[in-house]
PDB file of C-alpha atoms in Angstrom:
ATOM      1  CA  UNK A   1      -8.146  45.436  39.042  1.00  0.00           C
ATOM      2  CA  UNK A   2      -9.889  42.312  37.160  1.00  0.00           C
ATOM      3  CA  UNK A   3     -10.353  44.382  34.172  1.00  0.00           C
ATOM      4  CA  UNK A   4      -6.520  45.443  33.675  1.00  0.00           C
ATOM      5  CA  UNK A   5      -5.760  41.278  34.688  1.00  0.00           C
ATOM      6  CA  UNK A   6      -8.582  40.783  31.450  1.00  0.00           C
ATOM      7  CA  UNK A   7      -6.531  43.367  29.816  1.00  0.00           C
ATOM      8  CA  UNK A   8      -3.319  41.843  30.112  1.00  0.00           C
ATOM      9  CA  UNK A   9      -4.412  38.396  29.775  1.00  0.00           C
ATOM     10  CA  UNK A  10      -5.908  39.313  26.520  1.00  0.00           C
ATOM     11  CA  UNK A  11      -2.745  41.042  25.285  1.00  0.00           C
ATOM     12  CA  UNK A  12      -0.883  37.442  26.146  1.00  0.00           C
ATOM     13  CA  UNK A  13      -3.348  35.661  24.348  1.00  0.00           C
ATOM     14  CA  UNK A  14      -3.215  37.793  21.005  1.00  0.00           C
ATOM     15  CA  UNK A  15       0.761  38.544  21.171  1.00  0.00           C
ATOM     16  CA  UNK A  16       0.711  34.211  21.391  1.00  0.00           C
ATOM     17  CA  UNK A  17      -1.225  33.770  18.626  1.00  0.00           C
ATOM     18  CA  UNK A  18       0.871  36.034  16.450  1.00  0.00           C
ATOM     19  CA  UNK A  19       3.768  34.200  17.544  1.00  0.00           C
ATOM     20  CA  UNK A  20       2.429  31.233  16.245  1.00  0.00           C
ATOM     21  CA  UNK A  21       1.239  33.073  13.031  1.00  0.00           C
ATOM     22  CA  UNK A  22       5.090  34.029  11.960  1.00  0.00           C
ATOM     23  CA  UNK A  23       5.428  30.004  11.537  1.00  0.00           C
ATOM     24  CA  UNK A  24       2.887  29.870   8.838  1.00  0.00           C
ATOM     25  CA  UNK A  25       4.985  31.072   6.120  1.00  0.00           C
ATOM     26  CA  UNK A  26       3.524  28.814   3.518  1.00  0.00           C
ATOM     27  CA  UNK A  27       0.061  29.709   3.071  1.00  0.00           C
ATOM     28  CA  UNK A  28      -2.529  27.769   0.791  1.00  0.00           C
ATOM     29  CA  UNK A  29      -5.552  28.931   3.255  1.00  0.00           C
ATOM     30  CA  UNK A  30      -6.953  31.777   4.971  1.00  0.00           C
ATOM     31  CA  UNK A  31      -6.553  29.364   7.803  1.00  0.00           C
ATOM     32  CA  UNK A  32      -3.193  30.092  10.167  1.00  0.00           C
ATOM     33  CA  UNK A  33      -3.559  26.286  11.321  1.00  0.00           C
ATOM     34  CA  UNK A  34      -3.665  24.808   8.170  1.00  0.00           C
ATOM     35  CA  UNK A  35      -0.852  26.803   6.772  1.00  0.00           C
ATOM     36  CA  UNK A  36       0.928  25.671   9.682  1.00  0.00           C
ATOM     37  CA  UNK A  37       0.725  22.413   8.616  1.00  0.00           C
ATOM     38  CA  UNK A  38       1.819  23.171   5.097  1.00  0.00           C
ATOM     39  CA  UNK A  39       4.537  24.361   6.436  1.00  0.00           C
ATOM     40  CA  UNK A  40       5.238  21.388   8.307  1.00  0.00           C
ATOM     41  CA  UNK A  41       4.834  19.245   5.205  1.00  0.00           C
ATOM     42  CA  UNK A  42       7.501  21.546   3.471  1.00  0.00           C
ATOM     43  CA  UNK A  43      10.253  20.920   5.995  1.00  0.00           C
ATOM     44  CA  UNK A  44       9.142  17.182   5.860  1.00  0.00           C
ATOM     45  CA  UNK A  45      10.274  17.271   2.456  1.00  0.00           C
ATOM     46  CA  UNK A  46      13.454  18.754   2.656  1.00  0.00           C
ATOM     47  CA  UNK A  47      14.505  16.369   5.779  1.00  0.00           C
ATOM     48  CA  UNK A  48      13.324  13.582   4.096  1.00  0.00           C
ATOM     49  CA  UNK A  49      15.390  14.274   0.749  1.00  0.00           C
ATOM     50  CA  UNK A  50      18.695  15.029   2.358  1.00  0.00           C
ATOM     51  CA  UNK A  51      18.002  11.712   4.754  1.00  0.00           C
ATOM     52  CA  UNK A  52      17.591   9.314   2.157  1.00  0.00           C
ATOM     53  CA  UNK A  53      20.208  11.495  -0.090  1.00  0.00           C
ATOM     54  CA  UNK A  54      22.684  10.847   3.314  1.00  0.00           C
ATOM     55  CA  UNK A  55      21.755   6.941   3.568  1.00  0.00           C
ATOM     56  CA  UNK A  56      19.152   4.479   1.855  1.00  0.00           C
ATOM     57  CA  UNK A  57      16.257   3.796   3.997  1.00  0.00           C
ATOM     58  CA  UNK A  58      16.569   0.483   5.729  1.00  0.00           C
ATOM     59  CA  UNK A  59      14.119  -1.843   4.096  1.00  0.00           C
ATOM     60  CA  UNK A  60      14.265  -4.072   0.896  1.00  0.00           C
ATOM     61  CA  UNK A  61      18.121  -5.130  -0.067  1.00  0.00           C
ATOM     62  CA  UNK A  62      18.911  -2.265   2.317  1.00  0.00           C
ATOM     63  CA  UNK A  63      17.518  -3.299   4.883  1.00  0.00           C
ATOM     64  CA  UNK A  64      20.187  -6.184   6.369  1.00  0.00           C
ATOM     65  CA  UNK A  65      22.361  -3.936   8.109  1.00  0.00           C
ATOM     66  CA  UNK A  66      19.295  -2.456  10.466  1.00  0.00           C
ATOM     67  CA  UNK A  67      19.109  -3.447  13.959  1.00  0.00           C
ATOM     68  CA  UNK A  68      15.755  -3.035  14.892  1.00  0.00           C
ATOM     69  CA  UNK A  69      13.479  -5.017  12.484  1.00  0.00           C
ATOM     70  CA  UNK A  70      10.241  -6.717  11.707  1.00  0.00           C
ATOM     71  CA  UNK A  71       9.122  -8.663   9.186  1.00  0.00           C
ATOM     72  CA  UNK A  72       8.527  -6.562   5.822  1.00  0.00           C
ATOM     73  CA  UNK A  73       4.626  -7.382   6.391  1.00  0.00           C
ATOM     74  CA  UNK A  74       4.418  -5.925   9.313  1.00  0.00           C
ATOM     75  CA  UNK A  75       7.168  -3.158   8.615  1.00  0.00           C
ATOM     76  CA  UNK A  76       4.903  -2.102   5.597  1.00  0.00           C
ATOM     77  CA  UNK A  77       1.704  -2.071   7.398  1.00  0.00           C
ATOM     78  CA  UNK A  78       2.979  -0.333  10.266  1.00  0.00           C
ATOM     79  CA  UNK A  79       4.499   2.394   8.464  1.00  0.00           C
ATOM     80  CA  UNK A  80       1.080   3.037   5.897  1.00  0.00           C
ATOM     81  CA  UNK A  81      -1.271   2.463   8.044  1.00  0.00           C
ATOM     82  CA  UNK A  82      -1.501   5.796  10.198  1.00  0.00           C
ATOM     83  CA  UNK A  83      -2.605   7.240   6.133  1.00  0.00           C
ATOM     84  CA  UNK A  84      -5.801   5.545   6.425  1.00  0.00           C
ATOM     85  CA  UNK A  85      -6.319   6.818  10.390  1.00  0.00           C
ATOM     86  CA  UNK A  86      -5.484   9.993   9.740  1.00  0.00           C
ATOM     87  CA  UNK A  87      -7.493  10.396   6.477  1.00  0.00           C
ATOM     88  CA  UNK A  88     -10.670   8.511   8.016  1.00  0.00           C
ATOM     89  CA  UNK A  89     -10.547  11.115  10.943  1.00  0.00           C
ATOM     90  CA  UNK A  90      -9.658  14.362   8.766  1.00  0.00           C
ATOM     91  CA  UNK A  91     -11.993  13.955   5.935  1.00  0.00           C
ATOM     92  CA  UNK A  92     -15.298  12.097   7.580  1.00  0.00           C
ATOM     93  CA  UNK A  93     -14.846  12.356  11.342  1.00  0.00           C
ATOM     94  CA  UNK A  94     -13.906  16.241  11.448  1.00  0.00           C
ATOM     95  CA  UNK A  95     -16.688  18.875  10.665  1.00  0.00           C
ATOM     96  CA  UNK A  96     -16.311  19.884   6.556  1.00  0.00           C
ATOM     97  CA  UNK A  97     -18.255  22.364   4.760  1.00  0.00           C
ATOM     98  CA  UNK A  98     -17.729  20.726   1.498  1.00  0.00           C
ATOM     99  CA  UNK A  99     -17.060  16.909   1.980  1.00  0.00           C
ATOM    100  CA  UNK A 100     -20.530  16.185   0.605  1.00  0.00           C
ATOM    101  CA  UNK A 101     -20.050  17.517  -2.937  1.00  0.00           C
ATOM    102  CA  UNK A 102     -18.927  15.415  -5.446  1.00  0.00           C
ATOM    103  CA  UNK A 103     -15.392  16.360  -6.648  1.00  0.00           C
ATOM    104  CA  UNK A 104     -14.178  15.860  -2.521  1.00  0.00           C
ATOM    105  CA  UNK A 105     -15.903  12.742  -2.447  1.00  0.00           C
ATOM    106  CA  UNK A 106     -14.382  11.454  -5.917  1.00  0.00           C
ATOM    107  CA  UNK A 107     -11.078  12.497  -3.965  1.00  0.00           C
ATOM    108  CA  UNK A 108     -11.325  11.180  -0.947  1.00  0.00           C
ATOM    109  CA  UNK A 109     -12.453   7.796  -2.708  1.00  0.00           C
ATOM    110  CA  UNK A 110      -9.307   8.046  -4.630  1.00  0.00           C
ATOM    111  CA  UNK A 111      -7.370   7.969  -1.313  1.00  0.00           C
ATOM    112  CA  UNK A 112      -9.103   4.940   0.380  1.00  0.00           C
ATOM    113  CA  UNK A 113      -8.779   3.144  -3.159  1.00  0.00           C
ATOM    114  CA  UNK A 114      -4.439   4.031  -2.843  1.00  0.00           C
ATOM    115  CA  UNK A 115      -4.229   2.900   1.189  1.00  0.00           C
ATOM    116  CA  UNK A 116      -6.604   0.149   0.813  1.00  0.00           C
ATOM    117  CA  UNK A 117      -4.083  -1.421  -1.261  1.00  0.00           C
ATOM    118  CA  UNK A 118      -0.828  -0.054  -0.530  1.00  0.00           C
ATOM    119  CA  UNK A 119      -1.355  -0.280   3.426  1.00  0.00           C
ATOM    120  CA  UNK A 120      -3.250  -3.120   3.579  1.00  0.00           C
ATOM    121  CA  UNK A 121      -3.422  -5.804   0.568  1.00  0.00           C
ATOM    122  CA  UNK A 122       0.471  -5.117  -0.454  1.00  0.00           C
ATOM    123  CA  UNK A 123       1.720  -6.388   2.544  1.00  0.00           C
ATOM    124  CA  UNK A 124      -0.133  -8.911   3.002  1.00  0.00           C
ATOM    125  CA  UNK A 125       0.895 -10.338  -0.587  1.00  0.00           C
ATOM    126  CA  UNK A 126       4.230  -9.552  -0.193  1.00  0.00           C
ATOM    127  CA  UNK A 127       6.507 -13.023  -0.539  1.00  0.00           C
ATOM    128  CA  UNK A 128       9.445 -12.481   1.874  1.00  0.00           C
ATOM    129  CA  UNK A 129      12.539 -15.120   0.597  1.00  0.00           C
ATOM    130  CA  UNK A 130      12.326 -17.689   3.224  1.00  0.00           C
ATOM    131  CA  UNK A 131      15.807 -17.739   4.320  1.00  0.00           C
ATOM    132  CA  UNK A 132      15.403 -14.165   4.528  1.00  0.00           C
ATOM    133  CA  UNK A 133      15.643 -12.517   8.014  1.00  0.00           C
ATOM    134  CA  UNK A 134      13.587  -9.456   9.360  1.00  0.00           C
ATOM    135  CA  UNK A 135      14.988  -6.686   6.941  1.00  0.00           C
ATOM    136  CA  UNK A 136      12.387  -4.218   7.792  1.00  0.00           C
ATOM    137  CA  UNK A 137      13.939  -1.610  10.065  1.00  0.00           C
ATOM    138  CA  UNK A 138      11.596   0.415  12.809  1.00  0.00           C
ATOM    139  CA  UNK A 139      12.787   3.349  11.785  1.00  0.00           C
ATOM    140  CA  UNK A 140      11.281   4.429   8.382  1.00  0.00           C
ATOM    141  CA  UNK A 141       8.355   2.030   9.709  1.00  0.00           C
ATOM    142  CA  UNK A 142       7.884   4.170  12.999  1.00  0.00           C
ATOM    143  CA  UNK A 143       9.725   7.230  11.873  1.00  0.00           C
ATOM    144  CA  UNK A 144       7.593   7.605   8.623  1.00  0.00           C
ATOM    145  CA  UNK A 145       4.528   7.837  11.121  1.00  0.00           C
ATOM    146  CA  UNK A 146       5.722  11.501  10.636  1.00  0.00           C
ATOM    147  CA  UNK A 147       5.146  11.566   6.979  1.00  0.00           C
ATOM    148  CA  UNK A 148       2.413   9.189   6.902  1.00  0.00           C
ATOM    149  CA  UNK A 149      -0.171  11.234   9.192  1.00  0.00           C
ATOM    150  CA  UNK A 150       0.736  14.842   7.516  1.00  0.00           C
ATOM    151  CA  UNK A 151      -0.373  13.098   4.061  1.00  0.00           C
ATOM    152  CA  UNK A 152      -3.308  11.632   5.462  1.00  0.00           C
ATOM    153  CA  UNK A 153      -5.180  14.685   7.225  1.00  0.00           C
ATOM    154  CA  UNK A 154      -3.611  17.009   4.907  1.00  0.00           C
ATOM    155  CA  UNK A 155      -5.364  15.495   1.929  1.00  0.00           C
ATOM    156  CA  UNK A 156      -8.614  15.074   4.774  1.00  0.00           C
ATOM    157  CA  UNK A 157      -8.585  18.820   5.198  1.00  0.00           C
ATOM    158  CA  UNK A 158      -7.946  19.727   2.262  1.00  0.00           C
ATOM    159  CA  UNK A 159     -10.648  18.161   0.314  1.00  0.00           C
ATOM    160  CA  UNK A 160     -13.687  18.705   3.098  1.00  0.00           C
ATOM    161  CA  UNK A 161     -12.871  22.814   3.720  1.00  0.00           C
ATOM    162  CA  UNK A 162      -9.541  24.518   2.539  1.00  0.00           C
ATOM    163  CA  UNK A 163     -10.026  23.090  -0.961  1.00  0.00           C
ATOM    164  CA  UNK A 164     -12.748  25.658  -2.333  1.00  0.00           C
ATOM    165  CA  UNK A 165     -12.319  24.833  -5.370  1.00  0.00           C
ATOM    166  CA  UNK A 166     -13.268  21.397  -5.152  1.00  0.00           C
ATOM    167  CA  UNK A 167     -16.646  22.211  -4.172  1.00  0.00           C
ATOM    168  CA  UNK A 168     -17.496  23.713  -7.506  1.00  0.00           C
ATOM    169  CA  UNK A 169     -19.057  21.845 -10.365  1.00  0.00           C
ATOM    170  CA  UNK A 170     -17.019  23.237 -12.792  1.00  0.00           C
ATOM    171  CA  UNK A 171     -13.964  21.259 -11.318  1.00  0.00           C
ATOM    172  CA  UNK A 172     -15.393  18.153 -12.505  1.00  0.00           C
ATOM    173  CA  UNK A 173     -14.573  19.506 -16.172  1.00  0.00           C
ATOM    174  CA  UNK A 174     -11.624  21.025 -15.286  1.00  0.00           C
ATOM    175  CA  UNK A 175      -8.528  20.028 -17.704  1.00  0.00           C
ATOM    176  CA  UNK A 176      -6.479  19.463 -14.534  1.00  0.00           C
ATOM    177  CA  UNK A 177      -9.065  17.502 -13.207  1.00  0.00           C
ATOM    178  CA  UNK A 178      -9.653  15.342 -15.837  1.00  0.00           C
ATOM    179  CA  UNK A 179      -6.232  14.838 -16.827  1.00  0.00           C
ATOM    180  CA  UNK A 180      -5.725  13.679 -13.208  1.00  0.00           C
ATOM    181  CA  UNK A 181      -8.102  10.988 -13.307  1.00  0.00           C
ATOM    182  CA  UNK A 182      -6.592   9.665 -16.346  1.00  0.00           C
ATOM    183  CA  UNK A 183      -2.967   9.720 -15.231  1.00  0.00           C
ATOM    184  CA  UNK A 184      -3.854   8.085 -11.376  1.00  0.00           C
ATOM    185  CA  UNK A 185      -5.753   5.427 -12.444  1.00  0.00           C
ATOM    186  CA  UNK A 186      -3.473   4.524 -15.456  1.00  0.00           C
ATOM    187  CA  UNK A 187      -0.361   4.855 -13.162  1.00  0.00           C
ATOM    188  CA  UNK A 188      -1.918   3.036 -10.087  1.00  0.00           C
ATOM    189  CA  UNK A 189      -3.046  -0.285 -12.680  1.00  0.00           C
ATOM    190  CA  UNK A 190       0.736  -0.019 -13.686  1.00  0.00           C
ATOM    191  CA  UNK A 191       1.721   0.221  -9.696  1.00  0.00           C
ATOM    192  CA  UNK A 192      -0.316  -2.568  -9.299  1.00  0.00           C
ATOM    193  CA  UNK A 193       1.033  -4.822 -12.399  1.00  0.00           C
ATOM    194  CA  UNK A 194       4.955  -3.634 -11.366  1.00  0.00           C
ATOM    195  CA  UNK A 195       4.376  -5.067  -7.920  1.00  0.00           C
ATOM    196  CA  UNK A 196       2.899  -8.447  -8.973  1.00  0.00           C
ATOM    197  CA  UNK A 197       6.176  -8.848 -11.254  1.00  0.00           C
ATOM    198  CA  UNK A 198       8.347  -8.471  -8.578  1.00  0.00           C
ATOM    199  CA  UNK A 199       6.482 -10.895  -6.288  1.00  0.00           C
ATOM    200  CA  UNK A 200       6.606 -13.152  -9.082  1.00  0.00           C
ATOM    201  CA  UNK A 201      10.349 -13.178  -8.751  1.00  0.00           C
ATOM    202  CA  UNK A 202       9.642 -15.117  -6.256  1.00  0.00           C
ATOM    203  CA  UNK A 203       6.595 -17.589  -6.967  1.00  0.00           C
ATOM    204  CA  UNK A 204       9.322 -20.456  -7.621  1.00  0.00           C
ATOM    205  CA  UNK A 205      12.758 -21.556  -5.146  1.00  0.00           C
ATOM    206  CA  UNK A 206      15.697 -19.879  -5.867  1.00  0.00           C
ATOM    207  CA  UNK A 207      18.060 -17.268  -5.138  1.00  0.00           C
ATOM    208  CA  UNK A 208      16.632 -14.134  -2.831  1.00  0.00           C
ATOM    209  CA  UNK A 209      17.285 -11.379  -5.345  1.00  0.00           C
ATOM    210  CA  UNK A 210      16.686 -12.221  -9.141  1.00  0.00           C
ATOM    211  CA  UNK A 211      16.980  -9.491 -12.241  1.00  0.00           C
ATOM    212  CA  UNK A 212      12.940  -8.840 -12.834  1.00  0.00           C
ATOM    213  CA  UNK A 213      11.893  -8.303 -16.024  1.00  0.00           C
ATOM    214  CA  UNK A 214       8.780  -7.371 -18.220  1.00  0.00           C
ATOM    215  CA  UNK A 215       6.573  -3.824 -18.505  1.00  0.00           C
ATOM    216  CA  UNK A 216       9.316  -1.199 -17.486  1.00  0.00           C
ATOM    217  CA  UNK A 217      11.371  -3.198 -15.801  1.00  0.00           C
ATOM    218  CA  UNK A 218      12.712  -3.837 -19.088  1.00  0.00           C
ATOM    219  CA  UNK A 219      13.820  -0.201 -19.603  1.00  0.00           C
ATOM    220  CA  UNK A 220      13.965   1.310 -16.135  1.00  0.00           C
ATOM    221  CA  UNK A 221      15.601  -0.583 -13.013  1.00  0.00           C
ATOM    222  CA  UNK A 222      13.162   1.159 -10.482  1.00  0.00           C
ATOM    223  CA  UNK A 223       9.769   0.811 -12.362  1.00  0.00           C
ATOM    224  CA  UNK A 224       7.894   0.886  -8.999  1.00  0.00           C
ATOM    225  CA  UNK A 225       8.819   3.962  -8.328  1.00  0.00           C
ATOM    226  CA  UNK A 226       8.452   5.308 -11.534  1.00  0.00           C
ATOM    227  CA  UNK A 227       4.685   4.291 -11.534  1.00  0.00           C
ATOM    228  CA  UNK A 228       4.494   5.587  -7.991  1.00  0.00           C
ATOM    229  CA  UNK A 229       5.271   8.777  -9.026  1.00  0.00           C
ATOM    230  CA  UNK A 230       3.510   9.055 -11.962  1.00  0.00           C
ATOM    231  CA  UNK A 231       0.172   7.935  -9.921  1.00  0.00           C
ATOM    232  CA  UNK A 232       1.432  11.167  -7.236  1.00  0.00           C
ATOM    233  CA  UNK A 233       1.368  13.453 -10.266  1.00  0.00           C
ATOM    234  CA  UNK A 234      -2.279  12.636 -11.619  1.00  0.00           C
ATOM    235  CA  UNK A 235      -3.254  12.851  -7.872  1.00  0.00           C
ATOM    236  CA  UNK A 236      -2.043  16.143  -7.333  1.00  0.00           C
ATOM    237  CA  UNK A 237      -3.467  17.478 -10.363  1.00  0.00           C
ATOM    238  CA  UNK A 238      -6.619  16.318  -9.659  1.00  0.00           C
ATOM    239  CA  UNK A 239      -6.529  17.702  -6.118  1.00  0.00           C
ATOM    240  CA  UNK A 240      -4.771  20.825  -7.229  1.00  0.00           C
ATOM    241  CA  UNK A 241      -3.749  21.377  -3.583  1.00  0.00           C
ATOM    242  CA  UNK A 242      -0.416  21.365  -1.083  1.00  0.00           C
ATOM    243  CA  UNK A 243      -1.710  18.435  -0.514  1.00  0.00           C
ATOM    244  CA  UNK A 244      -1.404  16.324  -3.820  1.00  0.00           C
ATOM    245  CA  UNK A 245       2.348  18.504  -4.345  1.00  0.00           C
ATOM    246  CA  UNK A 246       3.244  17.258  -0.597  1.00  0.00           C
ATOM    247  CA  UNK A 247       3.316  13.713  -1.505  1.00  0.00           C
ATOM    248  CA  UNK A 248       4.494  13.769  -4.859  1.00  0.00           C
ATOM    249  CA  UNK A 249       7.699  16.027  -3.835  1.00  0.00           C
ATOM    250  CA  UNK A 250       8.129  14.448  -0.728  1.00  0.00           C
ATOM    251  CA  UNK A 251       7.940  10.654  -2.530  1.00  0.00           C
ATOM    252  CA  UNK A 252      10.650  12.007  -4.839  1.00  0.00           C
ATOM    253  CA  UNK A 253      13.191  13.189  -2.655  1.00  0.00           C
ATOM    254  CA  UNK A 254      12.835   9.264  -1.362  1.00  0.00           C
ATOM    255  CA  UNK A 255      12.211   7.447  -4.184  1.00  0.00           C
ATOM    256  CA  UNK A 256      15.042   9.033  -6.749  1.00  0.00           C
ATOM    257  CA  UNK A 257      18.024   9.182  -4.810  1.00  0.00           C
ATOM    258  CA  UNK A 258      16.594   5.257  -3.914  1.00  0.00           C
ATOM    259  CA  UNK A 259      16.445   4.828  -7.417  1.00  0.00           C
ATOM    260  CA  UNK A 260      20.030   5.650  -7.515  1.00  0.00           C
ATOM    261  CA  UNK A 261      20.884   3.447  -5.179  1.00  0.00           C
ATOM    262  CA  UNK A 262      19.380   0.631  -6.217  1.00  0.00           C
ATOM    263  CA  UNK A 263      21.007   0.591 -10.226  1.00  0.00           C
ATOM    264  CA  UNK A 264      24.105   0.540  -8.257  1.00  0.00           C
ATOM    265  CA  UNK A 265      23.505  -2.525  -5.944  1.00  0.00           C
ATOM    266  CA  UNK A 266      22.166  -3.948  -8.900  1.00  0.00           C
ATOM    267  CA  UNK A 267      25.249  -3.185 -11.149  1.00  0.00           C
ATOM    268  CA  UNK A 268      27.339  -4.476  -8.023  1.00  0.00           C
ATOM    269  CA  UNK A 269      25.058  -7.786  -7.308  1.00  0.00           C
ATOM    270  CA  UNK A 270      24.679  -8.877 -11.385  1.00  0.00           C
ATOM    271  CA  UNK A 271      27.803  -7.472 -12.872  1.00  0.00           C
ATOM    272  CA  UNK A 272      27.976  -7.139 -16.383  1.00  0.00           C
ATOM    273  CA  UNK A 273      24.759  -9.067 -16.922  1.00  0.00           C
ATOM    274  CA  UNK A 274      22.689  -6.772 -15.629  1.00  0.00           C
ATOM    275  CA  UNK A 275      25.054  -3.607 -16.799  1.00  0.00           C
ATOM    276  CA  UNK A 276      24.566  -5.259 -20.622  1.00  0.00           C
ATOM    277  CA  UNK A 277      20.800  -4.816 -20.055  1.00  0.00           C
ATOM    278  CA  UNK A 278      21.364  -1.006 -20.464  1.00  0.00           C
ATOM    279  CA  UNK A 279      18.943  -0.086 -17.996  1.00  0.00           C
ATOM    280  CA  UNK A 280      17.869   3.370 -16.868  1.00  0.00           C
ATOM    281  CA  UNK A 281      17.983   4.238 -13.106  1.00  0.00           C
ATOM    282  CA  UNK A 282      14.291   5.324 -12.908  1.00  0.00           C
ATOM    283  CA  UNK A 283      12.297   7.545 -16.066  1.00  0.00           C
ATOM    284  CA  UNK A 284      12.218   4.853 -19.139  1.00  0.00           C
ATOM    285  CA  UNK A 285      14.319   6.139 -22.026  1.00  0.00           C
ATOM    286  CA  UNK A 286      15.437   9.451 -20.275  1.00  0.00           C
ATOM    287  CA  UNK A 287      17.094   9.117 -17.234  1.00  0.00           C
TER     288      UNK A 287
END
């Protein structure tokens, strides 16, 4: 009869969604779709840390043996730019029942402050060597789509419903909150400054790759990424969400074993005159 085909199409339906329910096994959110997608931003960690852990990411001075390749402008801005799509459609295109308050806004402002510079002014100041070939490889630019659109409507969804706490005043004086601020801003002027001196490597002829120096360059070979992550860790705790803890953990399991990498092509490039400069591979002082 049509109400035993209801029936049964009814049981389908319910027995489907609680197959789809035993994937959401990290949960942030009374919200099985979101947690889904936390869930999907954990694994994205983990295969991104044993990937670059397995082989450096093809771009930069690792970036000559790729076969597939762009320019590093355009490798740069195709792999960032699906952040600011994603975000723009998450946070103000989607329906939000807190994206008006303040502390979301203040958030979301801090994300189109990051992209608007690191997907769209970096590259275009970057100062590619100009014997240099296409080093950019279409893999992390196309295959970081992956990582690039879970940050950006992760942090959308987060901060205009699944982020409660946000919506409260009483964030705004939060510790975490406050602390936060200080420590993204701080870190993303020293982001900023790091990237200028390595693009001043290059603001005269001469050799590709030169030994930069100055801010924490002078005590840490991969001062980018150190600044990088420190700007991650203000942003996540003034987010307090999977969100801000997806891209600082999943920008570490890149950027250190990178870090790695790089002291020893550097060691192997210079020699002894960079090994004299006693150099650590990432943290200033400690490691």
């Amino acid at each position: 009869t049509d109400a035993q085909k209801l029936e049964t199409q009814a049981s389908h339906a319910e027995k489907s969604v609680i197959w789809w329910q035993k994937f959401a096994l990290v949960k942030f959110s009374s919200s099985t779709s979101f947690n889904l997608l936390c869930t999907w931003a954990t694994l994205l960690v983990f295969i991104t840390t044993m990937a670059e852990c397995s082989s450096s990411t093809a771009y930069g001075k690792f970036g000559h043996e790729s076969i597939f390749s762009v320019p590093p402008k355009v490798g740069w801005w195709l792999m960032e730019v699906p952040v600011t799509m994603s975000f723009l459609y998450s946070f103000f295109w989607l329906p939000g029942p807190q994206k008006h308050e303040v502390a979301p806004r203040i958030c979301a402002a801090v994300m189109c402050l990051h992209y608007s510079y690191r997907g769209w002014i970096y590259p275009y100041l970057l100062r590619p060597h100009p014997g240099a070939r296409s080093n950019f490889s279409l893999m992390p630019a196309l295959g970081g789509w992956l990582v690039t659109i879970t940050h950006g409507y992760l942090n959308g969804r987060w901060f205009a419903e699944h982020g409660r706490h946000l919506s409260r005043k009483a964030w705004l004086r939060d510790p975490r909150f406050l602390l936060g601020l200080l420590l993204y801003f701080s870190g993303f002027v020293a982001l900023v400054y790091h990237d200028y001196l390595m693009r001043d490597l290059r603001s005269s002829p001469g050799p590709r790759y030169r030994i930069p120096h100055g801010g924490f360059f002078d005590y840490a070979t991969q001062a980018v990424y150190f600044c990088e992550l420190w700007t991650w860790l203000g942003f996540f705790l003034l987010s307090w969400g999977p969100n801000g803890l997806f891209i600082f953990l999943v920008s570490a399991g890149n950027l250190i074993p990178r870090s790695v990498a790089s002291h020893q092509w550097y060691l192997k490039t210079f020699g002894d005159e960079y090994a004299k400069l006693g150099r650590a591979y990432l943290v200033p002082f400690v490691w």
